[in-house]
PDB file of C-alpha atoms in Angstrom:
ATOM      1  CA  UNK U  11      75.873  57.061 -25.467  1.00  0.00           C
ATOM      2  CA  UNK U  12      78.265  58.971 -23.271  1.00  0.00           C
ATOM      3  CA  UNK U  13      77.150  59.828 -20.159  1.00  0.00           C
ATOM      4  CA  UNK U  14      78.575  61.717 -17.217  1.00  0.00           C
ATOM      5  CA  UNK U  15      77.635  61.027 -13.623  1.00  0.00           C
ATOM      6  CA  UNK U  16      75.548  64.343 -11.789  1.00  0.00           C
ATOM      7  CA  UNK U  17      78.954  65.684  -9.730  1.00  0.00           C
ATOM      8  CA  UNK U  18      80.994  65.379 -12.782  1.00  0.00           C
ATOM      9  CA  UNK U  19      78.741  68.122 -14.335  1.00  0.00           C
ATOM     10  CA  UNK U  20      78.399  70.101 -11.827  1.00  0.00           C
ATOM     11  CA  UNK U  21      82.171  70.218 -10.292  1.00  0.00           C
ATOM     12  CA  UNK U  22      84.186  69.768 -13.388  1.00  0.00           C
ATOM     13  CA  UNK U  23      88.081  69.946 -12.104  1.00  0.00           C
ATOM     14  CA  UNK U  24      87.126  69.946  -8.248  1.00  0.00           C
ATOM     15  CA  UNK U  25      88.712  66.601  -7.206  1.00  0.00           C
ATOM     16  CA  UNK U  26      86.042  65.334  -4.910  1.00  0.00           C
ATOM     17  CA  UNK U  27      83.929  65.730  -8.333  1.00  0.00           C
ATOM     18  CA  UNK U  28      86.447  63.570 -10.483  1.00  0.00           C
ATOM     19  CA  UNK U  29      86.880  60.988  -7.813  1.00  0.00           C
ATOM     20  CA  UNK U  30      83.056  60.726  -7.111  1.00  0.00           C
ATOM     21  CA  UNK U  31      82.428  60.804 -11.319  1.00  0.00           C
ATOM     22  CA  UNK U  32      81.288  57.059 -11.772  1.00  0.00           C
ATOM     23  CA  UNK U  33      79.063  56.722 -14.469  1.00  0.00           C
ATOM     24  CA  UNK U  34      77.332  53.911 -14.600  1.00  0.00           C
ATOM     25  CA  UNK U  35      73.391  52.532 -14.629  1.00  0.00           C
ATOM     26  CA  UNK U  36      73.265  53.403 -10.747  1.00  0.00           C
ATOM     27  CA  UNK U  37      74.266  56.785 -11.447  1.00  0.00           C
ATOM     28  CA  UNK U  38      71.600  58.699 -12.416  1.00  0.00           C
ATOM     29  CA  UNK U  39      73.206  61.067 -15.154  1.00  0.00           C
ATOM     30  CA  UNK U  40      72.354  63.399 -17.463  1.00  0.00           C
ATOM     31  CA  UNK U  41      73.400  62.981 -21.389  1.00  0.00           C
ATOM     32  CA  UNK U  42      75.290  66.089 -22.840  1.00  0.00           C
ATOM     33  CA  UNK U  43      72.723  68.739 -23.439  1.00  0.00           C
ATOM     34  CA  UNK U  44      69.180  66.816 -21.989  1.00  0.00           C
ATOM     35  CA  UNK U  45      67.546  67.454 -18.842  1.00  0.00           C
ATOM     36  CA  UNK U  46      67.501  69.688 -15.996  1.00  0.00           C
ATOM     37  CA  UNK U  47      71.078  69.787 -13.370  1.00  0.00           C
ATOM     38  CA  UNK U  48      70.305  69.538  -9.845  1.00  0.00           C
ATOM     39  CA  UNK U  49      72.186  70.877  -7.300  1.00  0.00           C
ATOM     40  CA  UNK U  50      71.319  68.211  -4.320  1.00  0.00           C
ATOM     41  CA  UNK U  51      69.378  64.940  -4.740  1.00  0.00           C
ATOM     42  CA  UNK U  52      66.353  66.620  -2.482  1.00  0.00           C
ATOM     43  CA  UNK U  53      66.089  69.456  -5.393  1.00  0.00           C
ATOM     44  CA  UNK U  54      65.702  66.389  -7.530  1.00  0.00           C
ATOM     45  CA  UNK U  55      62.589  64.861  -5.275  1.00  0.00           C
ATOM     46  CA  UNK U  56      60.646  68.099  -5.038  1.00  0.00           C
ATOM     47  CA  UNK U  57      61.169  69.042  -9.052  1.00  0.00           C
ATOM     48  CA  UNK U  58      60.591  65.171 -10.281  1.00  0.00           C
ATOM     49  CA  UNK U  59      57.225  64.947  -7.937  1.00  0.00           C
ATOM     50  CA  UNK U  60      55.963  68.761  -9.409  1.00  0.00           C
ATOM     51  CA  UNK U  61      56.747  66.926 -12.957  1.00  0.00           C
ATOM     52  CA  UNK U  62      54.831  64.042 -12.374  1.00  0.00           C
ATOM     53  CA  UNK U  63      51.776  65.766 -10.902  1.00  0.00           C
ATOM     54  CA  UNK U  64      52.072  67.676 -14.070  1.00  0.00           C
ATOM     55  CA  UNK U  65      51.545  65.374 -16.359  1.00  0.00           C
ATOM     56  CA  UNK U  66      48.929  63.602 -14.135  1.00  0.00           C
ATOM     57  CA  UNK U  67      47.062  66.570 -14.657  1.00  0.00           C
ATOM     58  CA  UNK U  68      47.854  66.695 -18.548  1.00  0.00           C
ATOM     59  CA  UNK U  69      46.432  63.383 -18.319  1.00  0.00           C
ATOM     60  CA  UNK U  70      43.117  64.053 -17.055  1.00  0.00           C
ATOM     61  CA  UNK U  71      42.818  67.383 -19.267  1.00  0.00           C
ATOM     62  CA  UNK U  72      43.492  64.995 -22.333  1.00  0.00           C
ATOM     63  CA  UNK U  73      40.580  62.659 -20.827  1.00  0.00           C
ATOM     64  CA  UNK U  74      38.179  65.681 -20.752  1.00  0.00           C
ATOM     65  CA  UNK U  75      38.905  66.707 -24.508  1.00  0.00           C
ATOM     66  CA  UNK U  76      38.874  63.487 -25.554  1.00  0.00           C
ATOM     67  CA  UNK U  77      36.935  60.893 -24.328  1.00  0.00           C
ATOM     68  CA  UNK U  78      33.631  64.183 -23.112  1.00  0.00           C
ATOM     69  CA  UNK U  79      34.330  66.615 -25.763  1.00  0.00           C
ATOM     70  CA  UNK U  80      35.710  64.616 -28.553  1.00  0.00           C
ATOM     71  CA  UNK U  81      38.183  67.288 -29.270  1.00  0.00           C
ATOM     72  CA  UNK U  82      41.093  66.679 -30.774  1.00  0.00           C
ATOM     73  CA  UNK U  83      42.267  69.509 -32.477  1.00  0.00           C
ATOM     74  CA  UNK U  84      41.938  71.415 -28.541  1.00  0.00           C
ATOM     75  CA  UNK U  85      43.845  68.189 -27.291  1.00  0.00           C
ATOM     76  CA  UNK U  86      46.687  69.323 -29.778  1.00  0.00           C
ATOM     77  CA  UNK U  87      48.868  71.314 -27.374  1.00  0.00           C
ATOM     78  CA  UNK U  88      48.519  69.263 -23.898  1.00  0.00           C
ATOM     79  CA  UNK U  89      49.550  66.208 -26.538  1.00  0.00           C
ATOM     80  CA  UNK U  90      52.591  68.047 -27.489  1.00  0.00           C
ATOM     81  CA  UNK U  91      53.138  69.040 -24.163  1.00  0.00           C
ATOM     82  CA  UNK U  92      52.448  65.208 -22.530  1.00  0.00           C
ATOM     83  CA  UNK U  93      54.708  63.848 -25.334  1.00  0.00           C
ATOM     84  CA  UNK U  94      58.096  66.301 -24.019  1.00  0.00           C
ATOM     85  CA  UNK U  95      57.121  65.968 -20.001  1.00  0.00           C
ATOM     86  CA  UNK U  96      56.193  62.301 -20.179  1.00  0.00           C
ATOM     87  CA  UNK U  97      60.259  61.491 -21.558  1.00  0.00           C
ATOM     88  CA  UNK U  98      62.948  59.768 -20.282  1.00  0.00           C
ATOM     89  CA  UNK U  99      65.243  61.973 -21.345  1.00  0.00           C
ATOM     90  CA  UNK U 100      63.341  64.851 -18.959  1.00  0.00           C
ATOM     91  CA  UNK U 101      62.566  62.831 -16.163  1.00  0.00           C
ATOM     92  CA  UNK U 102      65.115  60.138 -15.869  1.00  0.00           C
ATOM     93  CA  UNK U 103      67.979  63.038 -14.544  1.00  0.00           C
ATOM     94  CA  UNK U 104      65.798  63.717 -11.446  1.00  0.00           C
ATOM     95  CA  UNK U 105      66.169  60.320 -10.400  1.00  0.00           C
ATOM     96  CA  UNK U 106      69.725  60.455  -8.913  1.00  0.00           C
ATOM     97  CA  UNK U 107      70.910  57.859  -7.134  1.00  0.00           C
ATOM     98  CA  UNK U 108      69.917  58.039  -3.099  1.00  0.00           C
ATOM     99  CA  UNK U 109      67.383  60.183  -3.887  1.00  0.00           C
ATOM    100  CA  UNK U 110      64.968  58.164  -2.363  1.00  0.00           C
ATOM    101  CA  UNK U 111      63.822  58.227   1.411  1.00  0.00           C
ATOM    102  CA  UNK U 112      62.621  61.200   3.839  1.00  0.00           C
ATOM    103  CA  UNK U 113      60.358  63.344   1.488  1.00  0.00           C
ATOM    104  CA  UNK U 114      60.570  60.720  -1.707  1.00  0.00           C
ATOM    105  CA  UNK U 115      58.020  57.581  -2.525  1.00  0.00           C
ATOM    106  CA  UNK U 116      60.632  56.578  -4.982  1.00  0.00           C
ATOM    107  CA  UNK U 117      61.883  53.134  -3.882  1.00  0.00           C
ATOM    108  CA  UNK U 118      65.741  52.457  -3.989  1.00  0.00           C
ATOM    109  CA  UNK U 119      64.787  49.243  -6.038  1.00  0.00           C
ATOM    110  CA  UNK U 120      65.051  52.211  -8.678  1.00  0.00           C
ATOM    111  CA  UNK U 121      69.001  52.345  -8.586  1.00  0.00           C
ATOM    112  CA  UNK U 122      69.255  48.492  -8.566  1.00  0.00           C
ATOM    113  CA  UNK U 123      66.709  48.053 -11.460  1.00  0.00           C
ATOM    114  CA  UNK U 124      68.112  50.893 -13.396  1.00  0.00           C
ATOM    115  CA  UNK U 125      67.538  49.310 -17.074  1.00  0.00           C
ATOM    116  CA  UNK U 126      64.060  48.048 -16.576  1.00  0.00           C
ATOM    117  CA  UNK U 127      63.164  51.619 -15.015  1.00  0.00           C
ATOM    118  CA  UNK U 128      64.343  53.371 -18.194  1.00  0.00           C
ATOM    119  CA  UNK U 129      62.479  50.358 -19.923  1.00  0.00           C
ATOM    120  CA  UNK U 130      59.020  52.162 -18.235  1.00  0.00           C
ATOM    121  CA  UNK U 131      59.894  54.945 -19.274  1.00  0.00           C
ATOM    122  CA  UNK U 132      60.331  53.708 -23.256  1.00  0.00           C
ATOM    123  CA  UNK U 133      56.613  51.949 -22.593  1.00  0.00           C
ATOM    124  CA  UNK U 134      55.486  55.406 -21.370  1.00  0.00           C
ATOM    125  CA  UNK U 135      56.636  57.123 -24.525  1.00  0.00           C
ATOM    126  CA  UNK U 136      55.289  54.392 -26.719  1.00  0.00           C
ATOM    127  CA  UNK U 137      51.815  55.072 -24.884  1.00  0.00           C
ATOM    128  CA  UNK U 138      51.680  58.795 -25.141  1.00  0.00           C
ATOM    129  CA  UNK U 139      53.169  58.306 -28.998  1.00  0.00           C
ATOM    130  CA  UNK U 140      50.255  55.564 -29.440  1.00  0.00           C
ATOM    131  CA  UNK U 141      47.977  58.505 -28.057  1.00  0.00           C
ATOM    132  CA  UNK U 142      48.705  61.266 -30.290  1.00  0.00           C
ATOM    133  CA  UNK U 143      48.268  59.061 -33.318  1.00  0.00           C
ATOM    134  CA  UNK U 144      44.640  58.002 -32.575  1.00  0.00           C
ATOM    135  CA  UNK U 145      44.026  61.802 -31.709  1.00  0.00           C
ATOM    136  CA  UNK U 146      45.192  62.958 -35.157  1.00  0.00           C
ATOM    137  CA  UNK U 147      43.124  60.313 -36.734  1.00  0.00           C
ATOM    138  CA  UNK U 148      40.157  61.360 -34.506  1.00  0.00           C
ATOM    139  CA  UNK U 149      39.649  58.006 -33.637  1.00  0.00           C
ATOM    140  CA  UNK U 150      37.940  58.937 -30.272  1.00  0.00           C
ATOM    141  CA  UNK U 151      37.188  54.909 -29.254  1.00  0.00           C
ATOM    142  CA  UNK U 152      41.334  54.358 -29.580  1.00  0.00           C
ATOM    143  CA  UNK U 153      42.089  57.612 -27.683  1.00  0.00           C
ATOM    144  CA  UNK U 154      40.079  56.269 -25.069  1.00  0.00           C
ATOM    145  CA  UNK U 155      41.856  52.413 -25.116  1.00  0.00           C
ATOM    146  CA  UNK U 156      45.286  54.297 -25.292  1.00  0.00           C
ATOM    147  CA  UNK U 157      44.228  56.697 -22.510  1.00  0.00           C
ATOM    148  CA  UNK U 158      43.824  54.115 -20.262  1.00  0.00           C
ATOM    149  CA  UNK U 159      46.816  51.983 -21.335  1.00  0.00           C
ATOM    150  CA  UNK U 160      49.027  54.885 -20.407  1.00  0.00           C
ATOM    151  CA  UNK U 161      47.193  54.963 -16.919  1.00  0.00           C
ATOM    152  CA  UNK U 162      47.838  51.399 -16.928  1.00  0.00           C
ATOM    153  CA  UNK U 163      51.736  51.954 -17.860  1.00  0.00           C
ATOM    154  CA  UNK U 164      52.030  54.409 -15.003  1.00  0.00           C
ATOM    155  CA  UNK U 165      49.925  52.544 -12.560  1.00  0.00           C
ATOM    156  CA  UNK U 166      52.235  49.620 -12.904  1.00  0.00           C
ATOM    157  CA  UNK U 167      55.847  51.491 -13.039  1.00  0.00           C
ATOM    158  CA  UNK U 168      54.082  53.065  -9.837  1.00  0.00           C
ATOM    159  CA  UNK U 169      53.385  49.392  -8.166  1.00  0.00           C
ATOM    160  CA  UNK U 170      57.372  48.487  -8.509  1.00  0.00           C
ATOM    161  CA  UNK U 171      59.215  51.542  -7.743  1.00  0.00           C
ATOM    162  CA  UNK U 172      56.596  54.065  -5.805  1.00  0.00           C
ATOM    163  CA  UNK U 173      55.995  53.645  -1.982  1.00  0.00           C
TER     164      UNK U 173
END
C-alpha cells in the first residue's frame, strides 16, 4: 500500500514538506482517500481522544441493548456505527508521530511499536466484526462474551500504549 507521510499531504511542492515526506511505520500517514488530515499533531490528540470516548460510549449503549434489553434489531445502527469508528483506517491517522506528551496519554512506545499497534487495531475490528455477527443471530449469551472480549481488546492495547 502506498502511503504518504502527514506533511507530504498537506504541503505538496513546499520544500520543507518534500524534505520532511518520510514515509515509513514511524510516520503516522494517511492512505490516499482514508481518514481525517490534521493540521498539527495537538489537533490530532484532541480529535483521536473525542473518537475514542465515542466509541466508549457506543460501547456501553451496545451493552444496554444487548446484554438488559436483548435488542438487537435497536443495536443495529450503534453496530454499524462501532464497526466504521472502531477502524484502523479512521483512527490510526490521528496517531502522528510525536503526538504524544503534554495533553496526550498516548505513550511514544506507539511510534516504536508501530506494526503491533496497527496489529490492535486488526484485533479490535475482529472483535466488533465478531460482535455484529452474534447480534444478527440474536445470540444474546455470545453478544455478551464478545462484548466483553472487545473491552478486553481495548483494556489491553490501553495497558501498552496509554499512560
Amino acid at each position: 500500500m502506498l502511503r504518504k507521510s502527514l506533511m507530504a499531504v498537506l504541503a505538496p511542492g513546499m520544500a520543507l514538506g518534500l524534505a520532511l515526506g518520510v514515509a515509513g511505520p514511524l510516520q503516522a500517514e494517511t492512505p490516499a482517500d482514508e481518514g481525517p488530515l490534521f493540521e498539527d499533531p495537538r489537533h490530532a490528540v484532541t480529535w483521536r481522544r473525542e473518537e475514542l470516548k465515542g466509541i466508549e460510549r457506543l460501547v456501553r449503549q451496545l451493552r444496554f441493548d444487548l446484554v438488559n434489553n436483548r435488542d438487537a434489531q435497536g443495536a443495529a445502527p450503534r453496530l454499524e456505527e462501532l464497526a466504521e469508528l472502531a477502524s484502523g483506517a479512521h483512527l490510526l491517522p490521528a496517531f502522528i508521530e510525536g503526538s504524544h506528551g503534554r495533553g496526550s496519554e498516548a505513550r511514544a512506545r506507539i511510534w516504536e511499536e508501530w506494526e503491533e499497534f496497527e496489529a490492535g487495531f486488526a484485533a479490535l475490528e475482529e472483535r466488533v466484526s465478531a460482535l455484529r455477527d452474534a447480534a444478527e443471530a440474536e445470540d444474546y449469551r455470545l453478544a455478551t462474551r464478545e462484548l466483553s472480549d472487545l473491552s478486553l481488546t481495548c483494556r489491553s492495547c490501553h495497558r501498552r500504549y496509554r499512560y
